[in-house]
Amino acid sequence: MVNLRPSLATCLILGMGILPMMGVGTKAADEIVIGEIHPITGPATFYGLPESRGVQLAAEHINKAGGIKVGGKEYQIRIATEDDQASPTVGVAALRKLVSADVRFIVGPLASGVAPALKPIVERNDKLTQLIDGTIAENMTNGKNIFRNQATVSGYNVAVAELFKAKKYPSVAMMTDRFHAGFMNSQKELAGNLKEMGVSIASEDYYKLGDTDFSAALTNLRGRNAEVLLIRGYPAEGALITKQARQLGFTGQVVWEMVSPPSTVLKNITAAEMEGVFNCIPPTTEDYVKLGDEKAMALDKAYRAKYNEGPGELTALSYDAVYIFKAAFEKAGSLDNAAVNKAMAALKVSDIPELVTRYTPQPDGRLFAADGQVDLRGEVSVWRGEAWEPARLTD
Amino acid sequence: MMLELLPQQLANGLALGSTYALVALGLTLIFGVLLIPNFAHGEFYMLGAFITYALVASGLNFWLAMTTAVVLVVLIGWIVDRVVFQPVAAAPGHGSGLSLMISALAGSIILQQLATIIWGTEARTIPAPMTGMVRTSLFTITYLQITIIATLAVAWTAVWLVLHRSRLGLAIRATSQNRDAALLMGIRTTRVRLATFALGAALGAVAGALLGATFPIYPSMGVNPVLKAFVVLVIGGIGSLPGAIVGGLVLGMVEVMVAGYGSSQFQDIGTFLILVAVLLIRPQGLFGRAQVER
């Protein structure tokens, strides 16, 4: 005779399998998934990894402080990380992967080559909201569902103009990375602005990422008597151009216009060769720390505790981006993209006390202009010893 | 004014051309003797740079680090030959040129990926073993650039002596002229193969160590130099050592003159114009011998 009574063990096994399916037991907290697209690997890792970590750290801090309250409900943030390797093709694939996983809020990208590739996809999708924390290329936002809390290249150029005005440099030779969309698109405007200030443009030369020999163009500088060599691009080439210019007898002022972590700079040039070089970019995480900013110092401390190294130049922007999303969710009182977009556009700088970066509020106090762009202006820093520090232009 | 800068531009061209020639020297040796279009030569160059970098970073003297890197890259070269090329060469018909080229590309990608795993992708520079420069009224040249030019001369002389004043060199030259006849004459072609790969890889490693103290190093750093080295080979004549030297110098001079007196944007166009001109006027290259197929 077959015993039809289930044994105790069978009951337990069935119970363990069925109960979770019935929703009995501990229910996971509701989550808001924020996708982040940064170059975690590839040639721009030194920018992208600290940005990705900044996003993770902000999410951790928000979750630890109780999460996000939307319409009376509490949510925890979960970050979905995608690596774009600073490549447009990989970046588009990363975005599509996030979209197919129903991720509707995106932070990134970093690279000026990736952002234009993502823009048409995001613009056409009303179930996406993007906050760019990296690229400086112009015309990447629309104020509808694409916003940016990083400066544009025009913001960088403000600092260049201030430097030339303060130091009254009579002439400049410009060397620009010809594949950097942001710098190339603003080249004409910057040259025009400098000319209006009475600065003579001795030469405009171009190079590309990975170039190693700049001797021919730099030799010509000697014949053109340029007072300033302005380098616009990435730090590895910037270091090499600076080094070769000095070797070829250029004694004028070297000015960089690029985000350049000291750790990366010092892998390519000695501190002595960098002494006195100016850089014209918005203040970085490290600058705020040096200025004694309490929020920056707290971020720096938390980052070091978690990752055993200092934050990157752009970490504060990525950290801010998550808090901007948090404020937009809470202001919208909904996770619907249209409502979040509207709330994002209406956010005031004072609505987000956690922001590390010092954005200039719009005339009405809002964070973003009508086109979705923050006002973040470049400032001049100078290389002293082993790192950049804020420059005093009156010296 | 621009003519006043000519001596400096010539010095720039000589320095740049020497770097091309140094990379091309090892490539032409392997191509000339073993008929392998060794794209992985760029990775011998890259590994020479990275191993030197790692050893210098751990406190070793630059020259000792470079010597150690040369030995290690020779070993890696033998492994690459054994794993990547020999199975293809042993295939019926000794493996076609296309198979060898694809194998070389595969080897190149694998070595690049290994370097990426070990050292990451961030660019870095080997601390220069010497600083300072010679300044004359006409031109300036750094001690490191002089060292590279001198190394090129020494490397060429050493390879020439090995090829023309030793029994091993005689065997290498015989194999390069006719592999089957060399086998029939009792030449141990395995030994020739090992020696050729050792010389080629060593030259690549020396180039990587020295140029890594001048230029940034990163895992894919070998791609461009090896492409330029193939251009040098076409200009100078495949398998010709003087051709590699002269081809490299010509290419360096042309690039600097185009950038200096034209625009740096046309630098690469200059490279390929000279390549087309050589192919049209003297397809076998400046020092190559025309081959007649019957």
XYZ file of N, CA, C and O in Angstrom, chain A residues 43-207:
660
model
N 40.978 53.407 -22.241
C 41.967 54.484 -22.074
C 41.543 55.602 -21.126
O 42.377 56.374 -20.687
N 40.244 55.713 -20.826
C 39.803 56.821 -19.965
C 39.412 56.337 -18.569
O 38.666 57.001 -17.858
N 39.925 55.168 -18.175
C 39.611 54.604 -16.855
C 39.892 55.591 -15.729
O 39.149 55.662 -14.753
N 40.997 56.333 -15.890
C 41.394 57.217 -14.790
C 40.385 58.337 -14.544
O 40.350 58.935 -13.481
N 39.545 58.623 -15.549
C 38.423 59.538 -15.319
C 37.192 58.744 -14.849
O 36.485 59.151 -13.951
N 36.925 57.639 -15.561
C 35.648 56.940 -15.432
C 35.462 56.176 -14.137
O 34.371 56.199 -13.558
N 36.521 55.508 -13.679
C 36.365 54.686 -12.472
C 36.025 55.544 -11.244
O 35.087 55.223 -10.503
N 36.752 56.663 -11.020
C 36.377 57.498 -9.864
C 34.977 58.101 -10.007
O 34.333 58.396 -9.009
N 34.501 58.270 -11.242
C 33.130 58.771 -11.422
C 32.132 57.687 -11.012
O 31.170 57.947 -10.291
N 32.379 56.473 -11.488
C 31.504 55.352 -11.159
C 31.448 55.149 -9.639
O 30.387 54.950 -9.055
N 32.612 55.239 -9.016
C 32.665 55.062 -7.559
C 31.923 56.195 -6.843
O 31.320 55.988 -5.788
N 31.973 57.400 -7.416
C 31.248 58.540 -6.842
C 29.755 58.277 -6.841
O 29.054 58.569 -5.856
N 29.263 57.692 -7.924
C 27.842 57.345 -8.030
C 27.485 56.299 -6.967
O 26.489 56.428 -6.256
N 28.322 55.270 -6.858
C 28.070 54.193 -5.882
C 28.043 54.742 -4.459
O 27.181 54.379 -3.655
N 28.997 55.618 -4.187
C 29.134 56.169 -2.839
C 27.907 57.009 -2.477
O 27.375 56.899 -1.362
N 27.434 57.823 -3.417
C 26.254 58.655 -3.155
C 25.044 57.763 -2.874
O 24.271 58.021 -1.942
N 24.893 56.703 -3.672
C 23.759 55.788 -3.467
C 23.831 55.158 -2.080
O 22.828 55.071 -1.365
N 25.032 54.754 -1.693
C 25.220 54.157 -0.358
C 24.821 55.138 0.732
O 24.119 54.785 1.683
N 25.288 56.381 0.589
C 25.006 57.395 1.614
C 23.504 57.673 1.705
O 22.962 57.811 2.794
N 22.868 57.746 0.535
C 21.423 58.020 0.521
C 20.661 56.856 1.157
O 19.780 57.053 1.991
N 21.038 55.653 0.779
C 20.342 54.468 1.325
C 20.519 54.376 2.840
O 19.584 54.062 3.577
N 21.740 54.675 3.276
C 22.046 54.601 4.709
C 21.234 55.642 5.490
O 20.842 55.403 6.638
N 20.983 56.769 4.835
C 20.242 57.851 5.505
C 18.726 57.663 5.386
O 17.967 58.574 5.693
N 18.302 56.504 4.906
C 16.855 56.239 4.861
C 16.270 56.166 3.471
O 15.071 55.962 3.312
N 17.092 56.380 2.464
C 16.611 56.249 1.078
C 15.871 57.478 0.589
O 16.102 58.585 1.089
N 14.998 57.251 -0.381
C 14.289 58.360 -1.021
C 12.799 58.212 -0.730
O 12.248 57.121 -0.870
N 12.177 59.316 -0.383
C 10.728 59.267 -0.134
C 10.006 59.864 -1.327
O 10.186 61.032 -1.653
N 9.257 59.016 -1.997
C 8.508 59.480 -3.172
C 7.030 59.167 -2.951
O 6.664 58.000 -2.830
N 6.210 60.216 -2.912
C 4.763 60.030 -2.733
C 4.443 59.225 -1.473
O 3.608 58.323 -1.515
N 5.161 59.494 -0.393
C 4.901 58.832 0.868
C 5.465 57.425 0.974
O 5.247 56.728 1.958
N 6.190 56.997 -0.033
C 6.756 55.648 -0.039
C 8.288 55.749 -0.006
O 8.860 56.662 -0.627
N 8.914 54.808 0.669
C 10.382 54.858 0.759
C 11.028 53.918 -0.245
O 10.568 52.788 -0.415
N 12.050 54.401 -0.877
C 12.777 53.591 -1.865
C 14.261 53.583 -1.524
O 14.790 54.539 -0.985
N 14.897 52.496 -1.898
C 16.359 52.412 -1.838
C 16.876 52.562 -3.274
O 16.178 52.189 -4.220
N 18.069 53.092 -3.404
C 18.640 53.237 -4.756
C 19.488 52.010 -5.073
O 20.257 51.548 -4.222
N 19.345 51.512 -6.261
C 20.262 50.470 -6.747
C 20.937 51.011 -8.001
O 20.274 51.591 -8.872
N 22.239 50.857 -8.069
C 22.992 51.367 -9.220
C 23.270 50.220 -10.195
O 23.772 49.167 -9.793
N 22.929 50.434 -11.446
C 23.264 49.457 -12.501
C 24.410 50.050 -13.314
O 24.240 51.064 -13.985
N 25.574 49.443 -13.188
C 26.773 50.002 -13.824
C 27.006 49.390 -15.200
O 26.949 48.169 -15.358
N 27.263 50.238 -16.182
C 27.661 49.757 -17.511
C 28.960 50.466 -17.916
O 29.120 51.659 -17.698
N 29.853 49.693 -18.532
C 31.164 50.209 -18.938
C 31.125 50.565 -20.423
O 30.885 49.692 -21.254
N 31.351 51.843 -20.761
C 31.325 52.218 -22.191
C 32.710 52.241 -22.816
O 32.845 52.480 -24.024
N 33.743 52.037 -22.030
C 35.134 52.017 -22.516
C 35.483 53.279 -23.305
O 36.381 53.262 -24.146
N 34.727 54.344 -23.113
C 34.905 55.618 -23.844
C 34.727 55.421 -25.350
O 35.239 56.204 -26.146
N 33.972 54.391 -25.714
C 33.752 54.102 -27.133
C 32.279 54.300 -27.470
O 31.405 53.758 -26.774
N 31.965 55.056 -28.531
C 30.564 55.287 -28.889
C 29.791 53.986 -29.114
O 28.661 53.842 -28.649
N 30.409 53.027 -29.797
C 29.724 51.761 -30.079
C 29.371 51.028 -28.798
O 28.236 50.568 -28.613
N 30.361 50.928 -27.911
C 30.134 50.221 -26.643
C 29.130 51.001 -25.789
O 28.281 50.417 -25.106
N 29.208 52.331 -25.876
C 28.301 53.182 -25.109
C 26.852 52.983 -25.521
O 25.961 52.868 -24.670
N 26.614 52.907 -26.827
C 25.249 52.696 -27.324
C 24.744 51.323 -26.872
O 23.604 51.189 -26.414
N 25.599 50.317 -26.949
C 25.207 48.969 -26.504
C 24.877 48.988 -25.011
O 23.910 48.349 -24.575
N 25.669 49.741 -24.243
C 25.447 49.826 -22.789
C 24.089 50.470 -22.499
O 23.332 49.982 -21.649
N 23.783 51.537 -23.231
C 22.494 52.215 -23.012
C 21.335 51.282 -23.375
O 20.350 51.174 -22.639
N 21.467 50.587 -24.495
C 20.389 49.679 -24.931
C 20.175 48.568 -23.897
O 19.053 48.161 -23.637
N 21.267 48.102 -23.313
C 21.166 47.052 -22.301
C 20.377 47.572 -21.090
O 19.506 46.872 -20.566
N 20.694 48.802 -20.671
C 19.992 49.377 -19.521
C 18.513 49.585 -19.845
O 17.637 49.297 -19.024
N 18.242 50.073 -21.066
C 16.844 50.317 -21.463
C 16.071 49.005 -21.473
O 14.939 48.936 -20.979
N 16.699 47.952 -21.994
C 15.995 46.674 -22.065
C 15.761 46.100 -20.666
O 14.872 45.278 -20.467
N 16.564 46.530 -19.686
C 16.346 46.092 -18.298
C 15.405 47.062 -17.576
O 15.289 47.014 -16.349
N 14.761 47.930 -18.340
C 13.787 48.897 -17.816
C 14.403 49.907 -16.847
O 13.764 50.355 -15.902
N 15.677 50.243 -17.087
C 16.313 51.316 -16.303
C 15.946 52.632 -16.981
O 16.148 52.785 -18.188
N 15.389 53.573 -16.215
C 14.841 54.779 -16.842
C 15.561 56.060 -16.436
O 15.238 57.130 -16.897
N 16.565 55.922 -15.562
C 17.314 57.103 -15.126
C 18.796 56.818 -15.300
O 19.296 55.814 -14.787
N 19.465 57.701 -16.051
C 20.855 57.415 -16.434
C 21.773 58.554 -15.985
O 21.478 59.734 -16.214
N 22.920 58.181 -15.401
C 23.989 59.151 -15.119
C 25.147 58.832 -16.059
O 25.549 57.690 -16.182
N 25.671 59.853 -16.736
C 26.798 59.663 -17.657
C 26.410 60.084 -19.054
O 25.284 60.573 -19.253
N 27.258 59.989 -20.030
C 28.591 59.396 -19.999
C 29.676 60.441 -19.756
O 29.381 61.616 -19.558
N 30.912 59.964 -19.828
C 32.068 60.849 -19.657
C 32.593 61.367 -20.992
O 32.866 62.550 -21.154
N 32.744 60.464 -21.962
C 33.526 60.798 -23.157
C 32.743 61.647 -24.158
O 31.550 61.426 -24.377
N 33.463 62.597 -24.745
C 32.842 63.488 -25.733
C 32.463 62.741 -27.008
O 31.679 63.243 -27.799
N 33.037 61.561 -27.211
C 32.658 60.769 -28.368
C 31.393 59.955 -28.106
O 30.633 59.651 -29.032
N 31.150 59.614 -26.846
C 30.014 58.739 -26.515
C 28.709 59.538 -26.422
O 27.668 59.096 -26.925
N 28.784 60.724 -25.796
C 27.556 61.506 -25.541
C 26.746 61.784 -26.821
O 25.526 61.578 -26.826
N 27.379 62.226 -27.936
C 26.577 62.471 -29.140
C 25.925 61.202 -29.691
O 24.874 61.270 -30.323
N 26.547 60.055 -29.446
C 25.966 58.788 -29.933
C 24.726 58.413 -29.120
O 23.793 57.809 -29.645
N 24.722 58.773 -27.831
C 23.582 58.428 -26.975
C 22.432 59.416 -27.137
O 21.264 59.059 -26.943
N 22.778 60.660 -27.490
C 21.772 61.732 -27.469
C 20.500 61.414 -28.283
O 19.391 61.515 -27.744
N 20.613 61.014 -29.552
C 19.385 60.760 -30.308
C 18.537 59.635 -29.719
O 17.307 59.676 -29.790
N 19.179 58.646 -29.111
C 18.430 57.524 -28.523
C 17.648 58.020 -27.306
O 16.474 57.711 -27.141
N 18.320 58.811 -26.471
C 17.663 59.302 -25.252
C 16.544 60.283 -25.633
O 15.448 60.225 -25.070
N 16.819 61.145 -26.603
C 15.826 62.157 -26.990
C 14.525 61.534 -27.485
O 13.443 62.059 -27.259
N 14.668 60.407 -28.182
C 13.473 59.766 -28.760
C 12.701 58.927 -27.744
O 11.609 58.483 -28.027
N 13.294 58.699 -26.575
C 12.676 57.791 -25.604
C 12.131 58.590 -24.411
O 12.886 59.086 -23.585
N 10.808 58.710 -24.329
C 10.240 59.507 -23.233
C 10.226 58.744 -21.910
O 9.724 59.227 -20.906
N 10.781 57.542 -21.916
C 10.902 56.784 -20.664
C 12.341 56.820 -20.146
O 12.799 55.923 -19.443
N 13.096 57.832 -20.583
C 14.481 57.964 -20.127
C 14.743 59.391 -19.652
O 14.271 60.349 -20.271
N 15.503 59.501 -18.578
C 15.996 60.807 -18.122
C 17.501 60.653 -17.938
O 17.946 59.728 -17.258
N 18.250 61.548 -18.568
C 19.711 61.427 -18.516
C 20.317 62.649 -17.836
O 19.917 63.794 -18.121
N 21.281 62.400 -16.963
C 22.033 63.492 -16.337
C 23.508 63.256 -16.649
O 24.106 62.300 -16.153
N 24.061 64.117 -17.505
C 25.451 63.937 -17.957
C 26.390 64.538 -16.904
O 26.233 65.690 -16.528
N 27.365 63.743 -16.467
C 28.301 64.227 -15.443
C 29.743 64.251 -15.965
O 30.677 64.390 -15.184
N 29.910 64.103 -17.292
C 31.283 64.007 -17.800
C 31.617 64.887 -18.978
O 32.391 65.839 -18.857
N 31.026 64.603 -20.107
C 31.473 65.281 -21.326
C 31.278 66.794 -21.260
O 30.306 67.277 -20.659
N 32.184 67.504 -21.930
C 32.081 68.969 -21.956
C 31.676 69.468 -23.340
O 31.632 70.670 -23.566
N 31.416 68.544 -24.264
C 31.037 68.953 -25.624
C 29.753 69.790 -25.580
O 28.861 69.521 -24.766
N 29.678 70.783 -26.461
C 28.511 71.668 -26.479
C 27.280 70.926 -27.029
O 27.403 69.920 -27.727
N 26.110 71.476 -26.771
C 24.831 71.024 -27.337
C 24.495 69.559 -27.047
O 23.988 68.854 -27.905
N 24.799 69.106 -25.871
C 24.484 67.712 -25.516
C 23.194 67.612 -24.716
O 22.698 66.531 -24.470
N 22.657 68.753 -24.241
C 21.453 68.705 -23.396
C 20.267 69.259 -24.174
O 20.436 69.878 -25.223
N 19.050 69.017 -23.647
C 17.867 69.615 -24.291
C 16.913 70.253 -23.277
O 15.940 70.882 -23.649
N 17.209 70.086 -21.989
C 16.345 70.684 -20.961
C 15.020 69.952 -20.812
O 14.193 70.346 -19.994
N 14.820 68.914 -21.637
C 13.562 68.146 -21.549
C 13.816 66.840 -20.798
O 13.266 66.622 -19.735
N 14.655 65.980 -21.384
C 14.998 64.751 -20.647
C 16.507 64.523 -20.599
O 16.956 63.485 -20.151
N 17.275 65.511 -21.095
C 18.737 65.407 -20.970
C 19.258 66.664 -20.256
O 19.049 67.793 -20.727
N 19.933 66.434 -19.136
C 20.481 67.528 -18.336
C 21.971 67.258 -18.129
O 22.449 66.165 -18.388
N 22.681 68.288 -17.684
C 24.118 68.072 -17.432
C 24.551 68.890 -16.221
O 24.279 70.085 -16.151
N 25.291 68.231 -15.278
C 25.832 68.982 -14.143
C 27.350 69.159 -14.262
O 28.011 69.511 -13.298
N 27.874 68.920 -15.447
C 29.285 69.213 -15.761
C 29.296 70.502 -16.586
O 28.291 70.866 -17.207
N 30.449 71.181 -16.592
C 30.582 72.410 -17.391
C 30.601 72.066 -18.876
O 30.829 70.917 -19.258
N 30.356 73.064 -19.714
C 30.610 72.889 -21.138
C 32.018 73.409 -21.394
O 32.620 74.058 -20.521
N 32.509 73.184 -22.590
C 33.849 73.677 -22.907
C 33.888 75.211 -22.857
O 34.915 75.807 -22.549
N 32.748 75.853 -23.106
C 32.697 77.319 -22.988
C 33.000 77.731 -21.551
O 33.628 78.760 -21.313
N 32.536 76.891 -20.612
C 32.818 77.163 -19.204
C 34.317 77.090 -18.928
O 34.853 77.861 -18.126
N 35.011 76.160 -19.599
C 36.468 76.066 -19.461
C 37.114 77.344 -20.034
O 38.051 77.895 -19.471
N 36.575 77.756 -21.203
C 37.193 78.885 -21.904
C 37.097 80.193 -21.121
O 37.913 81.085 -21.301
N 36.088 80.273 -20.237
C 35.961 81.465 -19.390
C 37.262 81.660 -18.604
O 37.786 82.777 -18.491
N 37.781 80.559 -18.072
C 39.005 80.638 -17.268
C 40.211 81.019 -18.128
O 41.095 81.758 -17.681
N 40.232 80.513 -19.379
C 41.346 80.867 -20.282
C 41.333 82.384 -20.503
O 42.366 83.055 -20.411
N 40.142 82.899 -20.785
C 40.026 84.342 -21.040
C 40.437 85.140 -19.806
O 41.160 86.139 -19.908
N 40.023 84.679 -18.622
C 40.383 85.386 -17.371
C 41.897 85.397 -17.172
O 42.472 86.408 -16.779
N 42.510 84.255 -17.478
C 43.966 84.161 -17.313
C 44.681 85.141 -18.243
O 45.596 85.857 -17.827
N 44.255 85.156 -19.511
C 44.911 86.044 -20.482
C 44.687 87.518 -20.124
O 45.573 88.350 -20.310
N 43.506 87.787 -19.591
C 43.199 89.165 -19.208
C 44.078 89.592 -18.028
O 44.666 90.674 -18.027
N 44.183 88.717 -17.046
C 44.956 89.058 -15.851
C 46.450 89.166 -16.147
O 47.127 90.053 -15.634
N 46.945 88.270 -16.961
C 48.393 88.232 -17.211
C 48.810 89.063 -18.423
O 50.002 89.228 -18.673
N 47.823 89.542 -19.175
C 48.080 90.382 -20.364
C 49.072 89.720 -21.330
O 49.998 90.357 -21.827
N 48.870 88.437 -21.580
C 49.739 87.740 -22.532
C 49.499 88.293 -23.931
O 48.343 88.414 -24.353
N 50.576 88.587 -24.682
C 50.363 89.182 -26.004
C 50.072 88.174 -27.122
O 49.460 88.520 -28.127
N 50.519 86.924 -26.950
C 50.357 85.976 -28.064
C 50.218 84.550 -27.542
O 50.675 84.234 -26.442
N 49.616 83.711 -28.375
C 49.398 82.322 -27.958
C 49.524 81.372 -29.147
O 49.145 81.720 -30.274
N 50.097 80.225 -28.894
C 50.086 79.131 -29.872
C 49.165 78.057 -29.298
O 49.311 77.679 -28.141
N 48.204 77.626 -30.104
C 47.231 76.655 -29.594
C 47.494 75.268 -30.178
O 47.719 75.145 -31.380
N 47.475 74.247 -29.340
C 47.577 72.864 -29.821
C 46.378 72.104 -29.281
O 46.197 72.009 -28.067
N 45.559 71.590 -30.189
C 44.276 70.999 -29.799
C 44.151 69.567 -30.323
O 44.533 69.286 -31.462
N 43.598 68.702 -29.477
C 43.299 67.322 -29.901
C 42.159 67.377 -30.924
O 41.039 67.768 -30.580
N 42.480 66.990 -32.155
C 41.486 67.203 -33.209
C 40.324 66.211 -33.164
O 39.344 66.379 -33.875
N 40.403 65.187 -32.323
C 39.278 64.260 -32.194
C 38.461 64.516 -30.926
O 37.568 63.753 -30.604
N 38.784 65.589 -30.204
C 37.992 65.942 -29.029
C 36.899 66.904 -29.493
O 37.152 68.077 -29.776
N 35.675 66.369 -29.578
C 34.576 67.149 -30.155
C 34.398 68.480 -29.432
O 34.200 69.525 -30.057
N 34.473 68.462 -28.103
C 34.245 69.679 -27.333
C 35.259 70.759 -27.664
O 34.900 71.905 -27.959
N 36.527 70.407 -27.619
C 37.573 71.401 -27.881
C 37.560 71.875 -29.332
O 37.747 73.056 -29.616
N 37.359 70.939 -30.249
C 37.382 71.327 -31.666
C 36.231 72.285 -31.994
O 36.417 73.279 -32.695
N 35.039 71.988 -31.457
C 33.895 72.832 -31.782
C 34.013 74.231 -31.192
O 33.359 75.163 -31.664
N 34.813 74.371 -30.148
C 34.926 75.700 -29.528
C 36.218 76.417 -29.921
O 36.484 77.517 -29.446
N 37.020 75.781 -30.768
C 38.329 76.346 -31.125
C 38.194 77.730 -31.750
O 38.868 78.683 -31.369
N 37.291 77.832 -32.722
C 37.130 79.087 -33.455
C 36.659 80.206 -32.522
O 37.164 81.326 -32.564
N 35.705 79.840 -31.662
C 35.149 80.841 -30.754
C 36.212 81.323 -29.765
O 36.342 82.524 -29.518
N 36.992 80.383 -29.224
C 38.027 80.769 -28.269
C 39.071 81.658 -28.940
O 39.471 82.692 -28.386
N 39.511 81.242 -30.144
C 40.515 82.053 -30.869
C 39.949 83.455 -31.120
O 40.663 84.465 -30.956
N 38.681 83.526 -31.502
C 38.036 84.820 -31.761
C 37.999 85.681 -30.507
O 38.333 86.868 -30.542
N 37.639 85.067 -29.381
C 37.574 85.812 -28.116
C 38.940 86.354 -27.714
O 39.060 87.487 -27.255
N 39.961 85.509 -27.899
C 41.309 85.946 -27.522
C 41.770 87.091 -28.429
O 42.377 88.058 -27.963
N 41.439 86.977 -29.718
C 41.813 88.050 -30.662
C 41.149 89.363 -30.243
O 41.775 90.417 -30.281
N 39.878 89.271 -29.864
C 39.154 90.486 -29.424
C 39.829 91.122 -28.225
O 39.759 92.332 -28.025
N 40.488 90.269 -27.411
C 41.197 90.804 -26.242
C 42.569 91.348 -26.613
O 43.347 91.741 -25.746
N 42.895 91.302 -27.918
C 44.181 91.830 -28.383
C 45.295 90.803 -28.370
O 46.469 91.146 -28.518
N 44.941 89.522 -28.157
C 45.968 88.465 -28.146
C 46.203 88.004 -29.581
O 45.247 87.716 -30.307
N 47.474 87.942 -29.961
C 47.790 87.484 -31.320
C 47.841 85.942 -31.327
O 48.486 85.327 -30.475
N 47.154 85.335 -32.283
C 47.172 83.863 -32.383
C 48.360 83.475 -33.264
O 48.312 83.594 -34.487
N 49.427 83.038 -32.639
C 50.663 82.725 -33.377
C 50.490 81.483 -34.244
O 51.019 81.410 -35.356
N 49.784 80.496 -33.760
C 49.554 79.292 -34.561
C 48.418 78.477 -33.953
O 48.124 78.595 -32.761
N 47.779 77.698 -34.791
C 46.776 76.738 -34.325
C 47.152 75.385 -34.899
O 47.022 75.163 -36.099
N 47.676 74.511 -34.066
C 48.075 73.171 -34.521
C 47.167 72.122 -33.905
O 46.550 72.363 -32.872
N 47.142 70.974 -34.565
C 46.244 69.904 -34.098
C 47.023 68.599 -33.982
O 47.976 68.365 -34.715
N 46.607 67.764 -33.070
C 47.215 66.444 -32.908
C 46.091 65.474 -32.576
O 44.926 65.875 -32.499
